[in-house]
Short mmCIF file of C-alpha atoms in Angstrom, two decimals:
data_model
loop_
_atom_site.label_atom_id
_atom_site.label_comp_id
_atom_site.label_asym_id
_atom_site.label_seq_id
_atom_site.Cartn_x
_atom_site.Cartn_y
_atom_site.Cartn_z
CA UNK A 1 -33.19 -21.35 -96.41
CA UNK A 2 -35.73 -18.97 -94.91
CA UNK A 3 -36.33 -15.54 -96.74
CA UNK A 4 -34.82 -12.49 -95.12
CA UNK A 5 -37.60 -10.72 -93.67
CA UNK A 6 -37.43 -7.28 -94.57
CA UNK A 7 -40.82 -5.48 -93.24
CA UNK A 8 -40.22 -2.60 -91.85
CA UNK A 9 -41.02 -3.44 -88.19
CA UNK A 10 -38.81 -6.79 -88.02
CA UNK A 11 -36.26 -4.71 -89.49
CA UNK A 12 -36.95 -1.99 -86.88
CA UNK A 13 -37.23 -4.04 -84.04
CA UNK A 14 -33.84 -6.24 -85.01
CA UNK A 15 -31.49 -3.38 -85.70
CA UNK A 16 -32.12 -1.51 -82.11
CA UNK A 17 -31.85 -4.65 -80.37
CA UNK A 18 -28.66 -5.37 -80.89
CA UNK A 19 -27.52 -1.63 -80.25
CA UNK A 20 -29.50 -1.54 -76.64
CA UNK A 21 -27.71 -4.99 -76.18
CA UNK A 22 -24.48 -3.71 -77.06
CA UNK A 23 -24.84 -0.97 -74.62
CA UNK A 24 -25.85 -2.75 -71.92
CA UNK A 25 -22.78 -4.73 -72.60
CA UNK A 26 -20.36 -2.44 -72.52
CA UNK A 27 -22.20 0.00 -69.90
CA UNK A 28 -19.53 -1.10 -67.20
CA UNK A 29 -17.09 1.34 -65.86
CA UNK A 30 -14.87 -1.70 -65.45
CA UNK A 31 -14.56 -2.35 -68.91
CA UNK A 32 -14.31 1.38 -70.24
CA UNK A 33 -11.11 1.67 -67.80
CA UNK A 34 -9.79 -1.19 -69.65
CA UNK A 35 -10.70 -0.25 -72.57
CA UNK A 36 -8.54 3.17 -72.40
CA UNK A 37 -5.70 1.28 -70.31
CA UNK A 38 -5.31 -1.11 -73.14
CA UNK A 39 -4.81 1.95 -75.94
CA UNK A 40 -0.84 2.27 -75.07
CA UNK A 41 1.90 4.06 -77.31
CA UNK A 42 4.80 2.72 -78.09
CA UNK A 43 3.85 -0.76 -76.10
CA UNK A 44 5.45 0.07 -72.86
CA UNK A 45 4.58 3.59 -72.40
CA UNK A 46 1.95 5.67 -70.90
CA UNK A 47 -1.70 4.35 -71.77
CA UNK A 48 -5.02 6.63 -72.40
CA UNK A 49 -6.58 5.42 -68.92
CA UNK A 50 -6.72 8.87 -66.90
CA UNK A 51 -4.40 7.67 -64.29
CA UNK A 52 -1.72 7.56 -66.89
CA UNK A 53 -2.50 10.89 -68.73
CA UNK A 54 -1.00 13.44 -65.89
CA UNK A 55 1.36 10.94 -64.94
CA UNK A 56 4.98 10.83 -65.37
CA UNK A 57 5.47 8.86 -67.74
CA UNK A 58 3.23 11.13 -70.22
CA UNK A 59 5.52 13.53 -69.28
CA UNK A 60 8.43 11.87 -69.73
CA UNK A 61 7.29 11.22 -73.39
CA UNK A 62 6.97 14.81 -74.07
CA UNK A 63 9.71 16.03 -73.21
CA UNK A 64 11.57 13.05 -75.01
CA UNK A 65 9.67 14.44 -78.30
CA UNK A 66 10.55 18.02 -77.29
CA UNK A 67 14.25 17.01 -77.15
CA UNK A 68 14.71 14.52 -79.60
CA UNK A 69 11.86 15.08 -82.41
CA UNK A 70 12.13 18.84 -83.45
CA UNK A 71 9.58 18.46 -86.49
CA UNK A 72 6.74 16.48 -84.21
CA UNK A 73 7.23 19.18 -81.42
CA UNK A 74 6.64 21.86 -84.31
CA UNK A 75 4.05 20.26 -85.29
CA UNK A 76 2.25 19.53 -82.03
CA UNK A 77 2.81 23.40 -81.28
CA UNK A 78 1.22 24.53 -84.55
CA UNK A 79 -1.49 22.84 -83.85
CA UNK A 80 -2.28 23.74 -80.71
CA UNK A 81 -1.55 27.51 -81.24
CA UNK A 82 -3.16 27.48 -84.17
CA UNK A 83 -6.69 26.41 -83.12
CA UNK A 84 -9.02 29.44 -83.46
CA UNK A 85 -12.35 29.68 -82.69
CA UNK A 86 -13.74 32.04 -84.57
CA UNK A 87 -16.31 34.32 -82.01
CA UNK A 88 -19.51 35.01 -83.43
CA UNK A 89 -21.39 38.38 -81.71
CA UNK A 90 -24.03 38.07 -79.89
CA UNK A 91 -23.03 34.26 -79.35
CA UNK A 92 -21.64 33.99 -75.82
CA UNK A 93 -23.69 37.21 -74.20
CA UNK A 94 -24.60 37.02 -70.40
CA UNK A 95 -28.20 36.51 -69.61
CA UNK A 96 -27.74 38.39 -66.46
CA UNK A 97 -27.66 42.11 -66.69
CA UNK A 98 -26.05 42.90 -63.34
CA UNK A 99 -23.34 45.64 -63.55
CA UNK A 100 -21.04 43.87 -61.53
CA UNK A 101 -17.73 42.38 -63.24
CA UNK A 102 -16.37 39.77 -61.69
CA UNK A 103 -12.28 38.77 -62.19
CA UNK A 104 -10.67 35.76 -60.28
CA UNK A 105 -7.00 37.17 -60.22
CA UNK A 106 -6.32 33.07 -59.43
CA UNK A 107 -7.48 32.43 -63.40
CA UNK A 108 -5.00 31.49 -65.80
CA UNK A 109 -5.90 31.93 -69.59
CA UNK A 110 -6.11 29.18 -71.82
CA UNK A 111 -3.29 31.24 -74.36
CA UNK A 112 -1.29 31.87 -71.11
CA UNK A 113 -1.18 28.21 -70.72
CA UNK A 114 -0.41 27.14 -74.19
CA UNK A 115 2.35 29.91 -74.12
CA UNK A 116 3.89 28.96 -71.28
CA UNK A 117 4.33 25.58 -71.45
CA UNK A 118 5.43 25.26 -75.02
CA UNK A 119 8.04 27.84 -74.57
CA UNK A 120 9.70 26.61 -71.65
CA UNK A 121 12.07 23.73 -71.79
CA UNK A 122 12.12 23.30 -68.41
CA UNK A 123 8.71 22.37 -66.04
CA UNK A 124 10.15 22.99 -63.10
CA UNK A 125 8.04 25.31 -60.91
CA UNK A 126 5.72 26.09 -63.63
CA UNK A 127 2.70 25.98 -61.37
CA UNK A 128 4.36 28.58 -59.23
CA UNK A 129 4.83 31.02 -62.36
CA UNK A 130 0.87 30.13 -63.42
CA UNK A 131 -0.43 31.18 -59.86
CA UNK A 132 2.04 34.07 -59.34
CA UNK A 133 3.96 32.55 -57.06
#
């Protein structure tokens, strides 16, 4: 049996081979489709792929946890309202120094959202609250 070599350039060379190979592998939007498709939950129901996501089904699935689940659907909420990003000064300041403020009256909040959709139990013409309709 032949001794491992272990110089530093054979090992080097060898270990990025296989990860370029790898990638150009798997570098197929065919296959990353797939890939999420096959990740399903439950078996039957809705899949990661991002046709399934805002689908129905997805939906379906929520509200069945909503209804039927009371301690998931707590927990789902906590976590959700509970993730705070902590906002450093200075972090986030506009390179521009223009005067002018500019507010879409169309924009919906991220904490709007959040609210709004876990304290409803009904969808139903939620859009049409969001936009001010």
């Amino acid at each position: 049996m032949d001794a491992l070599n272990t110089r530093i350039k054979t090992l080097r060379d060898r270990s990025v081979r296989w990860l370029v190979s790898t990638y150009h592998a798997i570098n197929d939007p065919k296959i990353v489709k797939k890939a999420f498709e096959k990740c399903e939950v439950g078996g039957t129901g809705p899949n990661l792929s991002q046709e399934s996501l805002p689908g129905p089904g997805a939906a379906s699935l929520l509200r069945k946890i909503e209804c039927n689940d009371i301690a998931l659907w707590t927990a789902f909420q906590g976590r959700v309202l509970s993730l705070d990003v902590p906002h450093l000064a200075g972090e986030n300041e506009s390179v521009f120094t223009s005067d002018f403020e500019y507010t879409d009256d169309t924009a919906v909040s991220a904490d709007q959202l959040v609210a709004l959709v876990f304290q409803e139990s009904s969808r139903v013409g939620l859009t049409a609250r969001l936009l001010g309709g």
